[in-house]
mmCIF file of C-alpha atoms and ligand atoms in Angstrom:
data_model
loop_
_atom_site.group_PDB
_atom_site.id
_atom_site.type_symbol
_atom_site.label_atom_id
_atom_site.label_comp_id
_atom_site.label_asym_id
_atom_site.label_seq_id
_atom_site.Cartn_x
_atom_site.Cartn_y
_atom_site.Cartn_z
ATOM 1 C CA UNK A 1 -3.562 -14.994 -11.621
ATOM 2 C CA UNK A 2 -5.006 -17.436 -9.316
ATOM 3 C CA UNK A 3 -2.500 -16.995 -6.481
ATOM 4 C CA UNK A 4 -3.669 -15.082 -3.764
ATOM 5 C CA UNK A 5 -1.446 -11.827 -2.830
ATOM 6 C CA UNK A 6 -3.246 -10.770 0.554
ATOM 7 C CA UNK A 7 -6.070 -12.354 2.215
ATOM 8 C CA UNK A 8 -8.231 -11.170 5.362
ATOM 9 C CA UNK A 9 -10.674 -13.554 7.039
ATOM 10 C CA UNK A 10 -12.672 -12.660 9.414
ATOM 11 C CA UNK A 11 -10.666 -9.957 10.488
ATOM 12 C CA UNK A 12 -11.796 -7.733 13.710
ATOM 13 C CA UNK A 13 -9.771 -4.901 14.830
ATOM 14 C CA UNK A 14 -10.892 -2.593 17.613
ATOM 15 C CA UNK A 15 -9.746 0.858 18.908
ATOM 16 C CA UNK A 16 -11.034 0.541 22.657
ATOM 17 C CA UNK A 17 -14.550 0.272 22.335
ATOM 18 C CA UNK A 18 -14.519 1.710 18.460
ATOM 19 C CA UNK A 19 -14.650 -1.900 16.066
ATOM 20 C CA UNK A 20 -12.511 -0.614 13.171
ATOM 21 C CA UNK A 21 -12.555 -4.199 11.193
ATOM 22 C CA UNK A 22 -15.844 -6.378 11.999
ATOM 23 C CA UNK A 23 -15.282 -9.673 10.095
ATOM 24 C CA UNK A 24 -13.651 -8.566 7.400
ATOM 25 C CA UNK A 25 -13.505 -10.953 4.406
ATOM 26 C CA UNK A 26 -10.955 -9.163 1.860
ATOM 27 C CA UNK A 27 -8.811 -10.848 -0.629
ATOM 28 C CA UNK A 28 -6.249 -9.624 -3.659
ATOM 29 C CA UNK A 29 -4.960 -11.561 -5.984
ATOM 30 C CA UNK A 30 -1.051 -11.675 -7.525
ATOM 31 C CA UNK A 31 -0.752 -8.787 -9.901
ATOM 32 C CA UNK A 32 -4.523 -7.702 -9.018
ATOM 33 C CA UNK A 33 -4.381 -3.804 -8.939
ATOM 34 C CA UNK A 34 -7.209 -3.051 -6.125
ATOM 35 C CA UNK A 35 -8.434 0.464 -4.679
ATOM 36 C CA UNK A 36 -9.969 0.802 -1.772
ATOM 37 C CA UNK A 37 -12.459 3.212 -1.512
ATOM 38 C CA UNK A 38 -15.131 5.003 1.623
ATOM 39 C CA UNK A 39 -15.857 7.671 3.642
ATOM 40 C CA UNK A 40 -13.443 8.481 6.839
ATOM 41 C CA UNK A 41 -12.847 6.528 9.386
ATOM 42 C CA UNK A 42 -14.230 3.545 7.641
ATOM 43 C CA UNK A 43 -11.200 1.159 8.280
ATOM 44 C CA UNK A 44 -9.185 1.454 4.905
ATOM 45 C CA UNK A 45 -5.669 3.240 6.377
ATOM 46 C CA UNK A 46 -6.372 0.276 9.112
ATOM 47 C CA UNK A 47 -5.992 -2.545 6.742
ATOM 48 C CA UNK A 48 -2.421 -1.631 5.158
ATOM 49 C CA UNK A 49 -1.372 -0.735 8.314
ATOM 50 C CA UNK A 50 -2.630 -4.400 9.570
ATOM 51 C CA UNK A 51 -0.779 -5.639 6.356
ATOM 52 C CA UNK A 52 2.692 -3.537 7.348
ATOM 53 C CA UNK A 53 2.314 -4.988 10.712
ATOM 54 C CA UNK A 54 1.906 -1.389 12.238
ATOM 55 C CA UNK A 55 -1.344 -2.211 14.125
ATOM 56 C CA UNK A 56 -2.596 -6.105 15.668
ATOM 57 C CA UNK A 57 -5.878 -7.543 15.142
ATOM 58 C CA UNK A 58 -7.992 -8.858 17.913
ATOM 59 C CA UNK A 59 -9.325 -12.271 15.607
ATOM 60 C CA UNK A 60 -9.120 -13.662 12.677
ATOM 61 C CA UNK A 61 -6.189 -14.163 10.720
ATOM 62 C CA UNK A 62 -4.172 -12.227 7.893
ATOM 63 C CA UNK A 63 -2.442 -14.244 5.175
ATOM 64 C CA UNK A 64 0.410 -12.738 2.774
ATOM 65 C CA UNK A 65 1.744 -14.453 -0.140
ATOM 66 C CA UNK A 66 0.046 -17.314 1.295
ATOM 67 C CA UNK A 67 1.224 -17.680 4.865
ATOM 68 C CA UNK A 68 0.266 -16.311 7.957
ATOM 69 C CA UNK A 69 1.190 -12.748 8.496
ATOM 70 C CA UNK A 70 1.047 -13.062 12.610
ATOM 71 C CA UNK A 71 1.957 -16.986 12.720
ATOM 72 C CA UNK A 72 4.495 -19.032 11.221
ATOM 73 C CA UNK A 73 5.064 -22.697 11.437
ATOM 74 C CA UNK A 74 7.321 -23.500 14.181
ATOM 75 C CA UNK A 75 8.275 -27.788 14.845
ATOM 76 C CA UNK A 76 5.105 -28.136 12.877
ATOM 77 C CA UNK A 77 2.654 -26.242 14.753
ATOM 78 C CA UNK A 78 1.424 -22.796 13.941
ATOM 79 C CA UNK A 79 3.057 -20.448 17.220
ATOM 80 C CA UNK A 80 2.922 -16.803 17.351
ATOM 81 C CA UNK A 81 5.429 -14.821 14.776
ATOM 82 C CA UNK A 82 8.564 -14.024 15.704
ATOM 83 C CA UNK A 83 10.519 -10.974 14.911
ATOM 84 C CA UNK A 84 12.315 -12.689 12.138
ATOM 85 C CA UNK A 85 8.556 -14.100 10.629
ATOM 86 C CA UNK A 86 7.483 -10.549 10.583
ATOM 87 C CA UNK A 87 10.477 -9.231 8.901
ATOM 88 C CA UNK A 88 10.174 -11.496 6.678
ATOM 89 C CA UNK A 89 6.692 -11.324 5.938
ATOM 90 C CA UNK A 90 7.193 -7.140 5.576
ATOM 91 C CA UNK A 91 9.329 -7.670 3.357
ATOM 92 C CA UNK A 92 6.727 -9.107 0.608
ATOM 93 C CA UNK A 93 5.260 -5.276 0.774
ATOM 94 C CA UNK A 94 6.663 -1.829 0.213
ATOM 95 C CA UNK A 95 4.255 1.138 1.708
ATOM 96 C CA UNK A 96 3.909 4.158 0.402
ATOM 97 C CA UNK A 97 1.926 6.576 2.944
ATOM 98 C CA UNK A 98 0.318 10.172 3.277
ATOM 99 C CA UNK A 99 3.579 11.936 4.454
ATOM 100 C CA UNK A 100 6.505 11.532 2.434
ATOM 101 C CA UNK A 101 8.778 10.179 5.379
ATOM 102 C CA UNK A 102 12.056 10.773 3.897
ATOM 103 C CA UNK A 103 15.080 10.983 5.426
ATOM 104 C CA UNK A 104 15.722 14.740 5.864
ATOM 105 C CA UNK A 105 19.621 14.108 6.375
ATOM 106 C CA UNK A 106 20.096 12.013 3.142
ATOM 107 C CA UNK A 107 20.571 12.531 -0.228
ATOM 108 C CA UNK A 108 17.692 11.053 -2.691
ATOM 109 C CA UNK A 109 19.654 8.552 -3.542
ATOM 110 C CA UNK A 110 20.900 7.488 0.201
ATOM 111 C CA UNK A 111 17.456 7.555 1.054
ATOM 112 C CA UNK A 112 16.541 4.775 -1.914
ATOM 113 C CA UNK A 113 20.170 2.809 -0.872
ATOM 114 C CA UNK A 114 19.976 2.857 2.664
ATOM 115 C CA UNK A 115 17.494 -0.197 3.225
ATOM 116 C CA UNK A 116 18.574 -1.923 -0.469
ATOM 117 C CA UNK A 117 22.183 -2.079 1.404
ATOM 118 C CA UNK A 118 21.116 -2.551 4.968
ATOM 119 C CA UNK A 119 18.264 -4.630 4.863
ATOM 120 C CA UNK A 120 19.139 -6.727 1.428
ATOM 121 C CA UNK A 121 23.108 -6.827 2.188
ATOM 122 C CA UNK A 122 23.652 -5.363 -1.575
ATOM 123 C CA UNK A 123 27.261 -3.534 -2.571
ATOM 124 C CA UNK A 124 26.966 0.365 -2.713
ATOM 125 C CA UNK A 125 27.560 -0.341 -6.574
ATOM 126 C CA UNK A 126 24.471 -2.070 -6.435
ATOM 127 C CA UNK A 127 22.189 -0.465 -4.577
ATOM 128 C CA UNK A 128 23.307 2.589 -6.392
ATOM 129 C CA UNK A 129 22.389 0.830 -9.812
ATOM 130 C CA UNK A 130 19.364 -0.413 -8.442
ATOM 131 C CA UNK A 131 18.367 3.872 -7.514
ATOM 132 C CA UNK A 132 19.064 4.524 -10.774
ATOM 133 C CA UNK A 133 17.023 2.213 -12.417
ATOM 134 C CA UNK A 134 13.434 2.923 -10.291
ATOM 135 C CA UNK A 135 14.220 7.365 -10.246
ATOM 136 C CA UNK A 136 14.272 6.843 -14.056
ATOM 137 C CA UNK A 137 11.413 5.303 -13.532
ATOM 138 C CA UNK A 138 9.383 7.847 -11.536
ATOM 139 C CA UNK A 139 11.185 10.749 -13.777
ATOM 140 C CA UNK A 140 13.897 12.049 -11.058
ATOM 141 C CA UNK A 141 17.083 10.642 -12.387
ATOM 142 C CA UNK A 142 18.525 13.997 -12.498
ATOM 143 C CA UNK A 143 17.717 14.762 -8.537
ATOM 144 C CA UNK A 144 19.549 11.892 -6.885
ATOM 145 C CA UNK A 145 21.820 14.494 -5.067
ATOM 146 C CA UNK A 146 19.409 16.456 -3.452
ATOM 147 C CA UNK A 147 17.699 16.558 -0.075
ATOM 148 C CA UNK A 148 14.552 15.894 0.746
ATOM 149 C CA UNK A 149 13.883 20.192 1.747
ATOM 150 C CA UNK A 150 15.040 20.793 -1.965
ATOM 151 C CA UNK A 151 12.238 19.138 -3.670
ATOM 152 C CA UNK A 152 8.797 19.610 -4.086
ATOM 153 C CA UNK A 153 5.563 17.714 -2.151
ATOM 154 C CA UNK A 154 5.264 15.408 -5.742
ATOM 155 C CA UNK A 155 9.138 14.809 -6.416
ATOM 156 C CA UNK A 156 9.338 13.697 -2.625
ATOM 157 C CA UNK A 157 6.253 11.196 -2.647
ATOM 158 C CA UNK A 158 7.785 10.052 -5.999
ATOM 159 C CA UNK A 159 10.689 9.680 -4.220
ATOM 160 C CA UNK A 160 9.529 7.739 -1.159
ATOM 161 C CA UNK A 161 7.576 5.291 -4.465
ATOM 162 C CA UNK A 162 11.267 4.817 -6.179
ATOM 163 C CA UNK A 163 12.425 3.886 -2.618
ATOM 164 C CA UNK A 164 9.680 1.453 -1.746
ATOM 165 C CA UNK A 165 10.202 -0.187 -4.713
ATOM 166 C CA UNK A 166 13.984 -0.727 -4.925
ATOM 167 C CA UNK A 167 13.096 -3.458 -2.402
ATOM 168 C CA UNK A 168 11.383 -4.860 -4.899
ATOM 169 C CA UNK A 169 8.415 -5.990 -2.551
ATOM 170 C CA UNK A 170 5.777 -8.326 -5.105
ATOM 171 C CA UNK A 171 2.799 -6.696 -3.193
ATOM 172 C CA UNK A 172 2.741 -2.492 -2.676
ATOM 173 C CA UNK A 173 0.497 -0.715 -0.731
ATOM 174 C CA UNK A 174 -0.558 3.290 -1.276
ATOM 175 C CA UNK A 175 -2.250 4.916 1.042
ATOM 176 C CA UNK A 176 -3.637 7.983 0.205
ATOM 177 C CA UNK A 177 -0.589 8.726 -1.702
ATOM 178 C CA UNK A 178 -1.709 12.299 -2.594
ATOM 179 C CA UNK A 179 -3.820 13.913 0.009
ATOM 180 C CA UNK A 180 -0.811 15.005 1.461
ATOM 181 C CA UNK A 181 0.039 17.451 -1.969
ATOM 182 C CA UNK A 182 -1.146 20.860 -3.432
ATOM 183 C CA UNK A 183 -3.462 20.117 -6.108
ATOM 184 C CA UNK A 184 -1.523 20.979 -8.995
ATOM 185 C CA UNK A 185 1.688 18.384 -7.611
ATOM 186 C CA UNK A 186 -1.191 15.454 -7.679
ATOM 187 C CA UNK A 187 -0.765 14.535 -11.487
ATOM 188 C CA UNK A 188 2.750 13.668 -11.583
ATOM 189 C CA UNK A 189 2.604 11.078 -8.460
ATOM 190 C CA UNK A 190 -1.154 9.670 -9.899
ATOM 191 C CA UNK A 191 0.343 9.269 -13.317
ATOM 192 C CA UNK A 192 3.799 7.283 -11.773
ATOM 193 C CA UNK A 193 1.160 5.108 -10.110
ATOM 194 C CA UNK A 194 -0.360 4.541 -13.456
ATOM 195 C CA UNK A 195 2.441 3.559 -15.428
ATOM 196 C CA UNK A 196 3.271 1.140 -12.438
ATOM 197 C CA UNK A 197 -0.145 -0.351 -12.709
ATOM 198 C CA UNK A 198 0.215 -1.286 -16.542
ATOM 199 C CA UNK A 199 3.934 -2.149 -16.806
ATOM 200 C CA UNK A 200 4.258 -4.212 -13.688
ATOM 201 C CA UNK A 201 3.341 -7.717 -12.411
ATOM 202 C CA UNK A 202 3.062 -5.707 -9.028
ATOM 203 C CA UNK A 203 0.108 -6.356 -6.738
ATOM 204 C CA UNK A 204 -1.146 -3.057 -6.240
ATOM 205 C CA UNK A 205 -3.727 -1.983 -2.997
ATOM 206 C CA UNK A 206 -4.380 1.284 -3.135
ATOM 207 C CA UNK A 207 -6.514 3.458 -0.589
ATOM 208 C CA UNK A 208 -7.826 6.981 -2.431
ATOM 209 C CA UNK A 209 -10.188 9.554 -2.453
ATOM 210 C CA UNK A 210 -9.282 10.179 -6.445
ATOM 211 C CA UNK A 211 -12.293 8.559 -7.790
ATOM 212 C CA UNK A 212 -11.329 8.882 -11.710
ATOM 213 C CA UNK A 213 -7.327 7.587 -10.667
ATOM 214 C CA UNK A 214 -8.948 4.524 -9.084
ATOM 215 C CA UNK A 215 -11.365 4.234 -11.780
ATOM 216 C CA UNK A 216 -8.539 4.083 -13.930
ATOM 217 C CA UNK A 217 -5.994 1.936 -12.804
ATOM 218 C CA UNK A 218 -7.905 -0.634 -11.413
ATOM 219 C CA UNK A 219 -9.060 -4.254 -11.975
ATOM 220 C CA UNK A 220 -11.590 -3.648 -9.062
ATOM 221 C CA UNK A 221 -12.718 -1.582 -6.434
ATOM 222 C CA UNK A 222 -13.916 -2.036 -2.694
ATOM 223 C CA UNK A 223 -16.336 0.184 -1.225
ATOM 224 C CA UNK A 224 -15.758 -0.125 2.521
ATOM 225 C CA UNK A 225 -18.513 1.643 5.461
ATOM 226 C CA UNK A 226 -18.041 0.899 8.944
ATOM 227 C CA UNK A 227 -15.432 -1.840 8.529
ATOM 228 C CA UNK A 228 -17.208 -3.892 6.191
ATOM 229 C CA UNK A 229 -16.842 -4.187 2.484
ATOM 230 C CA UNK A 230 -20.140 -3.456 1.479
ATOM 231 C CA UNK A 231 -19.776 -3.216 -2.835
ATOM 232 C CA UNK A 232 -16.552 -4.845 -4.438
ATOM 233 C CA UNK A 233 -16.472 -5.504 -8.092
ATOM 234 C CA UNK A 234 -15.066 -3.841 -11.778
ATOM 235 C CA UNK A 235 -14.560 -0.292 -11.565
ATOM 236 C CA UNK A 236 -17.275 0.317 -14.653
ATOM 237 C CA UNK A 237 -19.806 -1.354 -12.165
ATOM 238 C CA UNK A 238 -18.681 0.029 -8.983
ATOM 239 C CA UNK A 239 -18.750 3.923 -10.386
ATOM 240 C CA UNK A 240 -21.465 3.552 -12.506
ATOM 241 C CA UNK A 241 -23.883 1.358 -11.323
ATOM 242 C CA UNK A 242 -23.470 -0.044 -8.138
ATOM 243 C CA UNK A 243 -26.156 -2.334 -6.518
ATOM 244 C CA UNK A 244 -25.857 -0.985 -2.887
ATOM 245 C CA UNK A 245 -27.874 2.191 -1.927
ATOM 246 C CA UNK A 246 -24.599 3.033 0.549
ATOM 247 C CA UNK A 247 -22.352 2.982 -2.741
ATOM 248 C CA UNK A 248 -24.585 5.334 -4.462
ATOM 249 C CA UNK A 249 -25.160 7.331 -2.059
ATOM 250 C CA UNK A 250 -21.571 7.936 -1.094
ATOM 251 C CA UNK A 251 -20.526 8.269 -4.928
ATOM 252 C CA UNK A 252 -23.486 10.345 -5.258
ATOM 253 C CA UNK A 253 -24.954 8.730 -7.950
ATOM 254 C CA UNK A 254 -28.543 9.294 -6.950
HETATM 255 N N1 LIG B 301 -4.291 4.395 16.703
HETATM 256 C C1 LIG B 301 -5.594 4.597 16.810
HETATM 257 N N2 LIG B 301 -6.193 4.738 18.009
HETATM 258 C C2 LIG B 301 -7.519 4.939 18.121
HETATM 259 N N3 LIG B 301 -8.363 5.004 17.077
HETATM 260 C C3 LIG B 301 -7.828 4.875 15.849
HETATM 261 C C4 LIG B 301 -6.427 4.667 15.656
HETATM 262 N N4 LIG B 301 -6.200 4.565 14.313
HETATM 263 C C5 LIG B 301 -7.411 4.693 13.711
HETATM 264 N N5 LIG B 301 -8.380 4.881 14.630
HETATM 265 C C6 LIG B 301 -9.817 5.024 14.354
HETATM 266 O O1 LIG B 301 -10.214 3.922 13.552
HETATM 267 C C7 LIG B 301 -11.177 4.325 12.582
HETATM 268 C C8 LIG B 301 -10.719 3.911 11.202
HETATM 269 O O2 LIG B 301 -9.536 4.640 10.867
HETATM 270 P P1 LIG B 301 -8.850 4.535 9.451
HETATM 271 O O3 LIG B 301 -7.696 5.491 9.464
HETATM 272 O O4 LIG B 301 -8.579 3.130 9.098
HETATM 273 O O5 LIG B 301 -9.998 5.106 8.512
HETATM 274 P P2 LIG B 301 -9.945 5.541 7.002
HETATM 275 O O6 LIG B 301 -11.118 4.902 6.351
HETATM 276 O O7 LIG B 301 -8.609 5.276 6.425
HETATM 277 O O8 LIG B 301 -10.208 7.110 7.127
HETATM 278 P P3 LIG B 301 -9.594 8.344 6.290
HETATM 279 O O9 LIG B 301 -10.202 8.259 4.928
HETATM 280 O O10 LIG B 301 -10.085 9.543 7.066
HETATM 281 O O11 LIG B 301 -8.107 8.202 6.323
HETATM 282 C C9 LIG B 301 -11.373 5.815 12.764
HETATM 283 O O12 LIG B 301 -12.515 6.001 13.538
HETATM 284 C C10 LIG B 301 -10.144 6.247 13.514
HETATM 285 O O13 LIG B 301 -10.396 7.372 14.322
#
């Protein structure tokens, strides 16, 4: 496990005058299972969508799998990315977000084919295969004809997970995967999460407000405030007893 999966160094990202990121020094290893964790508006939604390429950074640089996400070797010097870098790069990660974003107009199982076909160039037979295989896994093989509208808040973010993953990305991202659902539809997406965490070689980053789930499921756990990681370490440390009076204090251990 000594490859390194994501890496942020010295990483500052501002909102006009607002600095999100200030310096951040964040790493995850391959097949490290991290959650992020911190009051609002402390940064964490900002560094997936960094990651996903969804938002720049001002300095610093962000490495995944290794190479620059925003540079790439071009005639052996390191130029800006191009399109093709950052698809590329993207590629490494599936994203699973808040909202669902499904396809209202296809089936489940267009919705898991469409990029598997598009994006990947696999045959319909394939990419059909390939839905199979990851609904099983998140427990919906029996809805792959319905729409979006016909399931519930859980099926759909379970759905969205099955799709991420049928581009079998080495790194995924969650964030906030159930803030979006009714309390009682929260189990059945934390505990497909779970499973994925044990029986995978996935690099999991996760960004929750489930305290126990992250406890759970994770090799370690970053307490972020004001764009800065200010605790990072095992879970049995970090929710029990943490060093930092900003940990305790937002944990409410005091
Ligand atoms: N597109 C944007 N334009 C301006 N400000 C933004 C933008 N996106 C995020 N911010 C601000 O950046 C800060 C960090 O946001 P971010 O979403 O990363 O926080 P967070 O820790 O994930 O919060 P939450 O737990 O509430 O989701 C917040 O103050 C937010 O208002």
């Amino acid at each position: 496990m000594n490859e390194t999966a994501i890496e942020f160094r010295d990483v500052v990202k501002c909102f006009g005058d607002v600095t999100v990121l200030n310096h951040l020094n964040f790493s995850v290893k391959k097949g490290e299972k991290v959650s992020i964790i911190g009051p609002s508006g402390s940064g964490k939604s900002t560094v997936l969508r960094i990651l996903m390429t969804l938002e720049k950074i001002e300095s610093g640089a962000v490495y995944v799998a290794e190479q620059p996400l925003w540079h790439e070797i071009r005639e052996g010097r390191l130029a800006p990315a191009g399109e093709r870098h950052l698809r590329e790069m993207r590629r490494e990660m599936g994203m699973v977000f808040q909202q669902f974003n499904l396809f209202p107009h296809m089936t489940v199982r267009r919705n898991i084919t469409e990029a598997p076909r598009h994006v990947l160039g696999l045959s319909k037979n394939d990419a059909n295969a390939r839905a199979e295989e990851y609904l099983q896994l998140v427990g919906l093989s029996d809805q792959a004809d319905k729409y979006p509208h016909q399931l519930s808040g859980g099926q759909q973010q379970r759905v969205a997970i099955a799709r991420a993953l049928a581009m079998r990305p080495g790194i995924m991202l969650f964030d906030e995967p159930t803030s979006a659902l009714d309390p009682e539809l929260v189990g059945e997406v934390l505990a497909v999460i779970q499973r994925l965490s044990q029986e995978s070689d996935l690099t999991l980053l996760l960004v929750t407000h489930e305290m126990q789930f992250a406890h759970n499921i994770s090799d370690r756990v970053c307490f972020f405030d004001k764009g800065e990681i200010v605790e990072d370490g095992p879970p049995e440390v970090i929710f029990t007893h943490p060093k930092e009076a900003r940990t305790r204090e937002f944990l409410k251990l005091d």
